[in-house]
Coordinates of C-alpha atoms and ligand atoms in Angstrom, one line a residue:
X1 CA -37.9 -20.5 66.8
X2 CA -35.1 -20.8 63.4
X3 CA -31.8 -21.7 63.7
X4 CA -29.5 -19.8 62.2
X5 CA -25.7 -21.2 60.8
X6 CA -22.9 -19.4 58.7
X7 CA -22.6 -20.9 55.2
X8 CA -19.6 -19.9 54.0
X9 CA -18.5 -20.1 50.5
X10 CA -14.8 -20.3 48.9
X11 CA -13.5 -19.3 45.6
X12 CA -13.2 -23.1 43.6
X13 CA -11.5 -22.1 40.2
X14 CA -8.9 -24.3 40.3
X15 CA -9.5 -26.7 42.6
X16 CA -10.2 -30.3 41.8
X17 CA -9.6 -33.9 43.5
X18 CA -7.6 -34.5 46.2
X19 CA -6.3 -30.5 46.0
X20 CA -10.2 -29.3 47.0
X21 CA -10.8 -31.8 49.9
X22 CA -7.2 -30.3 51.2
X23 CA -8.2 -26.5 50.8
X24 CA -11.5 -27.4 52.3
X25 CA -9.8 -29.0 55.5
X26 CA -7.3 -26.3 55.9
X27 CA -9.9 -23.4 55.5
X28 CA -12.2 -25.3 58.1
X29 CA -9.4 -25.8 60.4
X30 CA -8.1 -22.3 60.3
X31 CA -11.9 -21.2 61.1
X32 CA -12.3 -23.4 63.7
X33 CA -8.9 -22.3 65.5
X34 CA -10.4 -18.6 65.4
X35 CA -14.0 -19.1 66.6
X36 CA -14.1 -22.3 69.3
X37 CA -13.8 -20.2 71.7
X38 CA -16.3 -18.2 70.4
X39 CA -19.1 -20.9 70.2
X40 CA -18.6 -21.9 66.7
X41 CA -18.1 -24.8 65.0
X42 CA -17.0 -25.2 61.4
X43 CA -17.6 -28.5 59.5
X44 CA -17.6 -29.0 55.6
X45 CA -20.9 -29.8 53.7
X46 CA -21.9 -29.9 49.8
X47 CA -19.1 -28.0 48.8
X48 CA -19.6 -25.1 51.2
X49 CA -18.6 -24.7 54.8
X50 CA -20.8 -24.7 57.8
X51 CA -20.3 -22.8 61.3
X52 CA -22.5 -24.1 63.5
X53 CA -23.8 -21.9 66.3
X54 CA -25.0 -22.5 70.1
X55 CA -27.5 -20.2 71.9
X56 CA -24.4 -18.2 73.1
X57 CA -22.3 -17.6 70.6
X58 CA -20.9 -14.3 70.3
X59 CA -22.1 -14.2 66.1
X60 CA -20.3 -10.5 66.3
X61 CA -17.4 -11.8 66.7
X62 CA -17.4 -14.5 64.5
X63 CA -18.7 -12.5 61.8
X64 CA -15.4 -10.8 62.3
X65 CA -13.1 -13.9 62.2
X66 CA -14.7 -14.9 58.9
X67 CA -14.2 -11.5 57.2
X68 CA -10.7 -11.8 58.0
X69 CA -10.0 -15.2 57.1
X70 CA -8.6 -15.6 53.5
X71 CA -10.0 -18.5 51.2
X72 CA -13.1 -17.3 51.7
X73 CA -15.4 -15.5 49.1
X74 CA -18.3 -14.7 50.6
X75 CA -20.5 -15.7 53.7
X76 CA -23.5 -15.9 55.3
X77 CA -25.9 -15.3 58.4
X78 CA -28.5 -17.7 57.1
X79 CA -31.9 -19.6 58.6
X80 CA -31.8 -23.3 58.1
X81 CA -34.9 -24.8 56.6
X82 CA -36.2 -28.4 56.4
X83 CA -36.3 -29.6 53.0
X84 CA -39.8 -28.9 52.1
X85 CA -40.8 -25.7 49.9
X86 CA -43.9 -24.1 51.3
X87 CA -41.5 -24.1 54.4
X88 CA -38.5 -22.3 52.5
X89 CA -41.2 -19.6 50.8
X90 CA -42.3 -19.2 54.8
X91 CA -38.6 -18.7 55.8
X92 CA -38.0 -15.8 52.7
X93 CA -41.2 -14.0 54.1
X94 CA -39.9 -14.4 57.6
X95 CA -36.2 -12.7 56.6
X96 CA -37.9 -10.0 54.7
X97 CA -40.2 -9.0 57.4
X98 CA -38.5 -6.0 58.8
X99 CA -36.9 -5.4 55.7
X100 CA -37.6 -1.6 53.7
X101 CA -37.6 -2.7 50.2
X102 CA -39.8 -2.1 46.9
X103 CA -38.2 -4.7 44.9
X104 CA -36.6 -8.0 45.2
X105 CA -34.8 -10.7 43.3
X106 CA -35.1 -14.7 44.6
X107 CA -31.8 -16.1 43.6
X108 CA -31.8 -20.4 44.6
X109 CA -28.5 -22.5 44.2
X110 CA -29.7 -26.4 44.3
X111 CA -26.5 -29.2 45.1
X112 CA -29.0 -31.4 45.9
X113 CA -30.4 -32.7 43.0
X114 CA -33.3 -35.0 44.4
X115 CA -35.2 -31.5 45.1
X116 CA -38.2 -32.4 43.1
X117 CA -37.6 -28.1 42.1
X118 CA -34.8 -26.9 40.2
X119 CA -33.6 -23.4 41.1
X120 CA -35.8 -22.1 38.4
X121 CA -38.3 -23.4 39.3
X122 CA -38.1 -22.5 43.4
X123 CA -37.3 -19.3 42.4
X124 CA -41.0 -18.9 40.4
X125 CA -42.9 -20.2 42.5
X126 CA -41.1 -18.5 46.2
X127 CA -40.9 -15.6 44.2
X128 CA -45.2 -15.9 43.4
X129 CA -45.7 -16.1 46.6
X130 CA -43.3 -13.5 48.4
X131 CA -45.4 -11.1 45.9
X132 CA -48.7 -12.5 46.7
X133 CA -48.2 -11.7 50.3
X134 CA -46.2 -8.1 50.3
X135 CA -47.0 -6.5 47.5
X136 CA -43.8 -6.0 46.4
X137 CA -42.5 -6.4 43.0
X138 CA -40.1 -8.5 41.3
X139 CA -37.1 -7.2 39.3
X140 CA -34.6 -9.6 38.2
X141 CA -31.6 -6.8 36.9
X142 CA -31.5 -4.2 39.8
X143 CA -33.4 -5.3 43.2
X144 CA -33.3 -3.6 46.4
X145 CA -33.1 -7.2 47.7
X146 CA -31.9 -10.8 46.8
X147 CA -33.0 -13.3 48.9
X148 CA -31.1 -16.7 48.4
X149 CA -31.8 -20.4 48.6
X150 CA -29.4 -22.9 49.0
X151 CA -30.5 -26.2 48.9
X152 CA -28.4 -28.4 49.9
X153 CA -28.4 -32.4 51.1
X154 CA -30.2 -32.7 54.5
X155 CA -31.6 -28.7 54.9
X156 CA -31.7 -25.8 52.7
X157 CA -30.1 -22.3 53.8
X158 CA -32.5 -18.9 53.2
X159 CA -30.4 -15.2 53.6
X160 CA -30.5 -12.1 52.7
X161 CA -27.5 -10.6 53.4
X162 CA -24.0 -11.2 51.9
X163 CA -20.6 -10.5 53.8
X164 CA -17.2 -10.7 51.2
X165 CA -14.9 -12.1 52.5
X166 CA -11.0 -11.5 51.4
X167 CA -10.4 -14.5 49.1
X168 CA -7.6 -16.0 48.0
X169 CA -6.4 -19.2 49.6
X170 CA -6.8 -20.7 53.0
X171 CA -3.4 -20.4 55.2
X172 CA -0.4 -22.4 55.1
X173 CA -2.2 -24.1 51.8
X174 CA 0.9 -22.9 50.4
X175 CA 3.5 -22.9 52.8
X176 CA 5.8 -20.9 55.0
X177 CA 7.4 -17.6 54.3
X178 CA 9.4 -14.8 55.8
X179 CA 8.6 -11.4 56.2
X180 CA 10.8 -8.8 56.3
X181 CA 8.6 -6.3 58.4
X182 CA 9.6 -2.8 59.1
X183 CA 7.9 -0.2 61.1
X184 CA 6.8 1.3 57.4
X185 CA 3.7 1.3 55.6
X186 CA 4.7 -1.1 52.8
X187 CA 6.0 -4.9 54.5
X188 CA 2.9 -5.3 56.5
X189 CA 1.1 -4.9 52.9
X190 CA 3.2 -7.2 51.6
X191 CA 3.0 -9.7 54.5
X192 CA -1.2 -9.5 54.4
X193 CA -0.7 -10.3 50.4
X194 CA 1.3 -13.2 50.4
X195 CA -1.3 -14.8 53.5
X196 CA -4.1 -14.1 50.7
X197 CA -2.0 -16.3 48.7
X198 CA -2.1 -19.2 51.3
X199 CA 1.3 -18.6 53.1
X200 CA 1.8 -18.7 56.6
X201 CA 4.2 -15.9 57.2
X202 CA 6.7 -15.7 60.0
X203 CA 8.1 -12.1 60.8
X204 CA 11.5 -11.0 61.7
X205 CA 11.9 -7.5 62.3
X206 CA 15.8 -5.6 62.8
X207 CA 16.7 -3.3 65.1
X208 CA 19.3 -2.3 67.5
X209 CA 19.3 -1.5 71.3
X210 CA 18.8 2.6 71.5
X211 CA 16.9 4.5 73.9
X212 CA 14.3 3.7 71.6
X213 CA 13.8 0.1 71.6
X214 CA 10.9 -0.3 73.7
X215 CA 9.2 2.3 71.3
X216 CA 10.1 0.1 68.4
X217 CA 8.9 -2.9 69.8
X218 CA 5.6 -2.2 70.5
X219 CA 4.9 -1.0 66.8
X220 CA 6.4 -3.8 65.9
X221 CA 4.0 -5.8 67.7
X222 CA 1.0 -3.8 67.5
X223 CA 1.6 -4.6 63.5
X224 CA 1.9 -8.4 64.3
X225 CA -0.9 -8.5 66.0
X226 CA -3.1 -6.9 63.2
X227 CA -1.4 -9.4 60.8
X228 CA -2.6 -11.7 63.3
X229 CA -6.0 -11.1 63.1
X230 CA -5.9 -12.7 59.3
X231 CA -3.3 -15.9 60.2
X232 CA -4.1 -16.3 63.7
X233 CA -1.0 -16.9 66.2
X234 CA 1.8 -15.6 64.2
X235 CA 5.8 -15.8 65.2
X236 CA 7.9 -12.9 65.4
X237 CA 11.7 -12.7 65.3
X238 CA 13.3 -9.7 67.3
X239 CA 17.2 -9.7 65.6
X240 CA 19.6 -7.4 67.5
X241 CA 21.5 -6.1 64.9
X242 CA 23.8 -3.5 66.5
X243 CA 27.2 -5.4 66.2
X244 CA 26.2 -5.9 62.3
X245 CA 25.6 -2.0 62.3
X246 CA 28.4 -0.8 63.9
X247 CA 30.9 -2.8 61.7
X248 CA 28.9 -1.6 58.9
X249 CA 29.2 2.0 60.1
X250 CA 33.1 1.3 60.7
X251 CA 33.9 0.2 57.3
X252 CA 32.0 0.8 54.7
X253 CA 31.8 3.9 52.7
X254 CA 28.2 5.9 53.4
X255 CA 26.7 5.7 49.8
X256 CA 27.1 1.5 50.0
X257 CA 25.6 1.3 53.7
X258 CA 22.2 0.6 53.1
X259 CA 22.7 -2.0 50.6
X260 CA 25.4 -3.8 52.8
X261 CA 22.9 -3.4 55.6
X262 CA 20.0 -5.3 53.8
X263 CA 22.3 -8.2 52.5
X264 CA 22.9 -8.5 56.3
X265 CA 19.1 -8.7 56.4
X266 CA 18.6 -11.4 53.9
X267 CA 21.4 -13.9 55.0
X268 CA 19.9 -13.2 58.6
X269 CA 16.3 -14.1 57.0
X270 CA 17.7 -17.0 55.7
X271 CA 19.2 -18.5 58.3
X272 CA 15.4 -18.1 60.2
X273 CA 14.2 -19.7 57.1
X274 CA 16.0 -22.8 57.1
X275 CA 15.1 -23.2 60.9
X276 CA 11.5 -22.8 60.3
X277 CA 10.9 -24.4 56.8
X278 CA 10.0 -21.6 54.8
X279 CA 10.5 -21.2 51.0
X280 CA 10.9 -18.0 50.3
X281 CA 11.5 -14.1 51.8
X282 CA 8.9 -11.4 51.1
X283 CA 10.0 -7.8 51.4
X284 CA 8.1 -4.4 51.1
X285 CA 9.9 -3.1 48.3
X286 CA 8.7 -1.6 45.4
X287 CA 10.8 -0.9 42.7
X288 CA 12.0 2.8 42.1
X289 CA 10.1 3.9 45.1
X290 CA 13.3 5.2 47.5
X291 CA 16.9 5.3 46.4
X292 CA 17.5 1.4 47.9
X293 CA 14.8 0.2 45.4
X294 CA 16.6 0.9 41.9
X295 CA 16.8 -2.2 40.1
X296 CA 20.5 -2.6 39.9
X297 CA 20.2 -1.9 44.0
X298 CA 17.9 -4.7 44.1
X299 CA 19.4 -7.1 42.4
X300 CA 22.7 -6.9 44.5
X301 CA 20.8 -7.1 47.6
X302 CA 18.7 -10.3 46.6
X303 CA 21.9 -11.8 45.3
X304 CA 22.4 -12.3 49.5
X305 CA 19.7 -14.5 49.7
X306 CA 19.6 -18.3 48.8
X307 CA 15.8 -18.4 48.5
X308 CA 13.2 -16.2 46.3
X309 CA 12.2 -12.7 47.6
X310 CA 8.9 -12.2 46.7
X311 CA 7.8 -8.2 46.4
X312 CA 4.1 -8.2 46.0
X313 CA 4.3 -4.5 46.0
X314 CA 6.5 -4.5 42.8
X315 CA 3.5 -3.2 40.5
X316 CA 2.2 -1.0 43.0
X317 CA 1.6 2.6 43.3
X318 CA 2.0 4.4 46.8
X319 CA -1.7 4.8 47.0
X320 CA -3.0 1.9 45.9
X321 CA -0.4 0.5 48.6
X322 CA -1.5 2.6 51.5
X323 CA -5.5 2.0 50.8
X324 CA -4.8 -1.9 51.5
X325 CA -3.0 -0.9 54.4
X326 CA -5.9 1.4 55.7
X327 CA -8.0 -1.6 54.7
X328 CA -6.4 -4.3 56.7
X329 CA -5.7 -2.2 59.5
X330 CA -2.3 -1.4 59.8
X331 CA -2.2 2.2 58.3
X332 CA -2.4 4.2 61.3
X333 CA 0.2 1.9 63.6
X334 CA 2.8 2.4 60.1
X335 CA 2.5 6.3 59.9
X336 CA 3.4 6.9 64.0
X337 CA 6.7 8.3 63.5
X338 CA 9.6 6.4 64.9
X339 CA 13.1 5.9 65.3
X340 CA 13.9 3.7 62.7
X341 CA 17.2 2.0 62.8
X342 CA 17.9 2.1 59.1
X343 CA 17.9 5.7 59.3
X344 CA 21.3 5.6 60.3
X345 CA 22.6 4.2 57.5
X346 CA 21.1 6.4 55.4
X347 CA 23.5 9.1 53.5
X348 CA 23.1 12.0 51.7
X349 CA 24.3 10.6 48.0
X350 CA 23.2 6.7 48.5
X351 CA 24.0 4.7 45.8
X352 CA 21.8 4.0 43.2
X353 CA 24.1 1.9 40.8
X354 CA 25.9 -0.7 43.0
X355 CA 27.7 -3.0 41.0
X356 CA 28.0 -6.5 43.1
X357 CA 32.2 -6.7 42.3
X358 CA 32.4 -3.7 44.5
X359 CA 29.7 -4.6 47.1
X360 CA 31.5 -8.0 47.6
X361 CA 35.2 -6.8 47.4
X362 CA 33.9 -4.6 50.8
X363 CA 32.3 -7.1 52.8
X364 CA 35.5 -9.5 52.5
X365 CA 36.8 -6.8 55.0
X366 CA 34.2 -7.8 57.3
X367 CA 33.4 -11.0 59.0
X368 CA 30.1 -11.6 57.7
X369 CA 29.4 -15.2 58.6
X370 CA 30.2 -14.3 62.6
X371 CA 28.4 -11.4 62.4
X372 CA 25.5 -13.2 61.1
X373 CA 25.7 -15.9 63.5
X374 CA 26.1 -13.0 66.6
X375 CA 22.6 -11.7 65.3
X376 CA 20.9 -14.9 65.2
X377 CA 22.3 -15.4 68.7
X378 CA 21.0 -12.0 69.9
X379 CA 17.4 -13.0 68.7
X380 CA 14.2 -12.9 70.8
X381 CA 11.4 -15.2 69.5
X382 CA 8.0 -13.9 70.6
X383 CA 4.3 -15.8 69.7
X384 CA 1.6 -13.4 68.8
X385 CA -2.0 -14.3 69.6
X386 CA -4.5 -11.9 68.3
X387 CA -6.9 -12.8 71.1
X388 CA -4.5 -11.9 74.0
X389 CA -3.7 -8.7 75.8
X390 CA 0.3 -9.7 76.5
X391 CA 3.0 -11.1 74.2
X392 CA 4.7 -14.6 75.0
X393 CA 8.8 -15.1 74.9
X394 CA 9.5 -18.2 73.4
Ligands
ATP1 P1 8.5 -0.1 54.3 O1 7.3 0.8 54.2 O2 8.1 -1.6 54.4 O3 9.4 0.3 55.4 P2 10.0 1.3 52.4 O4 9.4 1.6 51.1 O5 10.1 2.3 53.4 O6 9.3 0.0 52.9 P3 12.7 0.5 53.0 O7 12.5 1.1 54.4 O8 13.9 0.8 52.3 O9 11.5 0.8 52.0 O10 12.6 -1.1 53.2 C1 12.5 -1.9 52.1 C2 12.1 -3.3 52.7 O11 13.2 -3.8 53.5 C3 10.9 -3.2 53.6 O12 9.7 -3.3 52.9 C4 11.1 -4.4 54.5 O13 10.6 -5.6 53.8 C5 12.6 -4.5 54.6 N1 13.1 -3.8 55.9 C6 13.5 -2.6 56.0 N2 13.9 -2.3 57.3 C7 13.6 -3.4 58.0 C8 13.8 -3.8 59.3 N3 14.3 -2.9 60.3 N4 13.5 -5.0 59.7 C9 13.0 -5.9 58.8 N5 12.8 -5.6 57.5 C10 13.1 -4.4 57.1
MG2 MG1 10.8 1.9 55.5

């Protein structure tokens, strides 16, 4: 009878000192808030990280959890072997026993460097013997299979099989953010980037109360909840924005709507900023893409927020954009038509110069700060948990 663990392995170019026992802790924690309750159990050993299984864990699904966890590289379904090397060549033969193959590769990584072998050396000898007893032939630049050693401290780990993981940086490594999310194909994109880049991202989504709204709000959180599945239990802000719309509609001209609408947006993302801690907005937008996204456009719009906007998509083209979204998931929620409430404030001949003298000289007509605040007031908090059917209220 083997036992069998989860090495997992992170990305460490960059990380030194007190910085790499930090990532290490955070990436472990965020696995182990994802699979307890699937019978795993993360702990961090020799520069790598260990989930430990029972007799019931449910491996499927946290297989899944750790392909969807950023920080990590690659992982692992490996054997664990004593430290003893006619016992690690028996292991190799053991994974390779039902395997179809005509060529293979033994590829050993040693931290433990009381191994009376180095990897060389393991991977001569394992390697003499795996083609002593199958037949099968080595070949070091293209091989059907690799089978890898680990040796580590108190075992060694034997595998054959490689999973990627997403990389990056664990969550929350690097702080809070806000995302802008709207029913689209490009914000959830942007969210998934910036929680590859360590962020915990809160989402606010806009809308106002039509016939529609129930519509809306599941997309909404069907979105969440795929986002979820990389940060785990994410927050999403619900913001009423109807008041703010209809003033808007009232009295300003249609070409400056749109822009006037989104300042609304970041002030509004501000104010949830500042209550939650975060450093900075993130936004879909990609410059040039619709008539909002000019540069001139964007620049008067961020000039509404106190705090960076951070556009991940900036650089990207629309396909390379919608093959991460079909990646992570969210493709097929984003492209169910809807009524989107920014498609009333969309006019024939929108702006594509706004200068911010004239943007500004029109909202002094309105009473932004109260309308602002009557948004925030009109704001439903909800928790999403990837793991559970219904939504919680705050
Ligand atoms: P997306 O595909 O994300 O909707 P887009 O290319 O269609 O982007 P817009 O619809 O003009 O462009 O939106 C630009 C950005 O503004 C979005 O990416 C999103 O970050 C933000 N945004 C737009 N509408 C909303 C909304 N209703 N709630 C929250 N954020 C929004
Ligand atoms: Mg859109």
């Amino acid at each position: 009878m083997t036992r069998k663990v989860f090495v997992v392995h992170y990305s460490e170019i960059g990380l030194k000192g007190a910085n790499r026992v930090f990532f290490e802790r955070k990436l472990m924690e965020n696995i182990n808030s994802k699979i307890k309750s699937l019978g795993g159990s993360a702990k961090r050993r020799s520069g790598r990280i260990l989930v430990e299984l029972k007799d019931d864990s449910n491996i499927n699904a946290i297989r899944e959890a750790l392909r969807t966890t950023p920080g990590i590289k690659y992982f692992a379904l490996a054997e664990i072997v004593p430290l003893d090397l006619d016992k690690i060549a028996e292991t190799c033969l053991l994974v390779l026993k039902d395997k179809e193959f005509k060529s293979f590769k033994v590829s050993t990584s040693r931290s433990n460097k009381n191994f009376p072998y180095n990897s060389m050396e393991v991977n001569r000898i394992v390697g003499e013997k795996i083609v002593k007893s199958t037949g099968k032939r080595v070949n070091l630049t293209q091989p059907d299979v690799v089978v890898h050693i680990e040796i580590c401290e108190k075992e060694a780990y034997v595998y054959t099989e490689r999973v990627d993981g997403i990389g990056g940086l664990p969550v929350s490594v690097s702080g809070k953010v806000i995302s802008l999310l709207s029913g689209g194909i490009d914000s959830p994109v942007a969210a998934f980037l910036l929680m590859k880049r360590g962020c915990k991202v809160v989402f606010v989504h806009f809308f106002n109360q039509t016939i529609h709204s129930r519509e809306v709000r599941r997309k909404i959180e069907e979105i969440v909840k795929v986002l979820a599945k990389y940060q785990d239990r994410s927050k999403l802000y619900m913001v009423d924005f109807g008041d703010a719309q209809r003033e808007i509609i009232k009295l300003v001209p249609a070409k400056y709507r749109m822009i006037i609408y989104r300042r609304f947006m970041m002030r509004i993302a501000c104010e949830i900023a500042r209550k939650e801690g975060a450093k900075a907005l993130v936004t879909g937008d990609n410059v040039a893409q619709v008539a909002s996204q000019t540069l001139d456009n964007l620049a008067v719009i961020y000039e509404a927020s106190r705090l960076p906007v951070l556009t991940p998509l900036a650089g990207f083209d629309k396909e390379e954009t919608i093959n991460l979204a079909r990646k992570i998931g969210t493709y097929e929620i984003s492209i169910r038509p809807y009524p989107d409430c920014c498609s009333l404030m969309i006019a024939k001949h929108p702006e594509t110069r706004s200068k911010l003298d004239t943007v500004i000289k029109i909202e002094n007509i309105m009473n932004t700060e109260d309308l602002v605040e009557k948004a925030l007031k009109n704001t439903e908090i909800l928790i999403i948990d990837p793991r559970e059917k219904t939504q919680k209220s705050l």
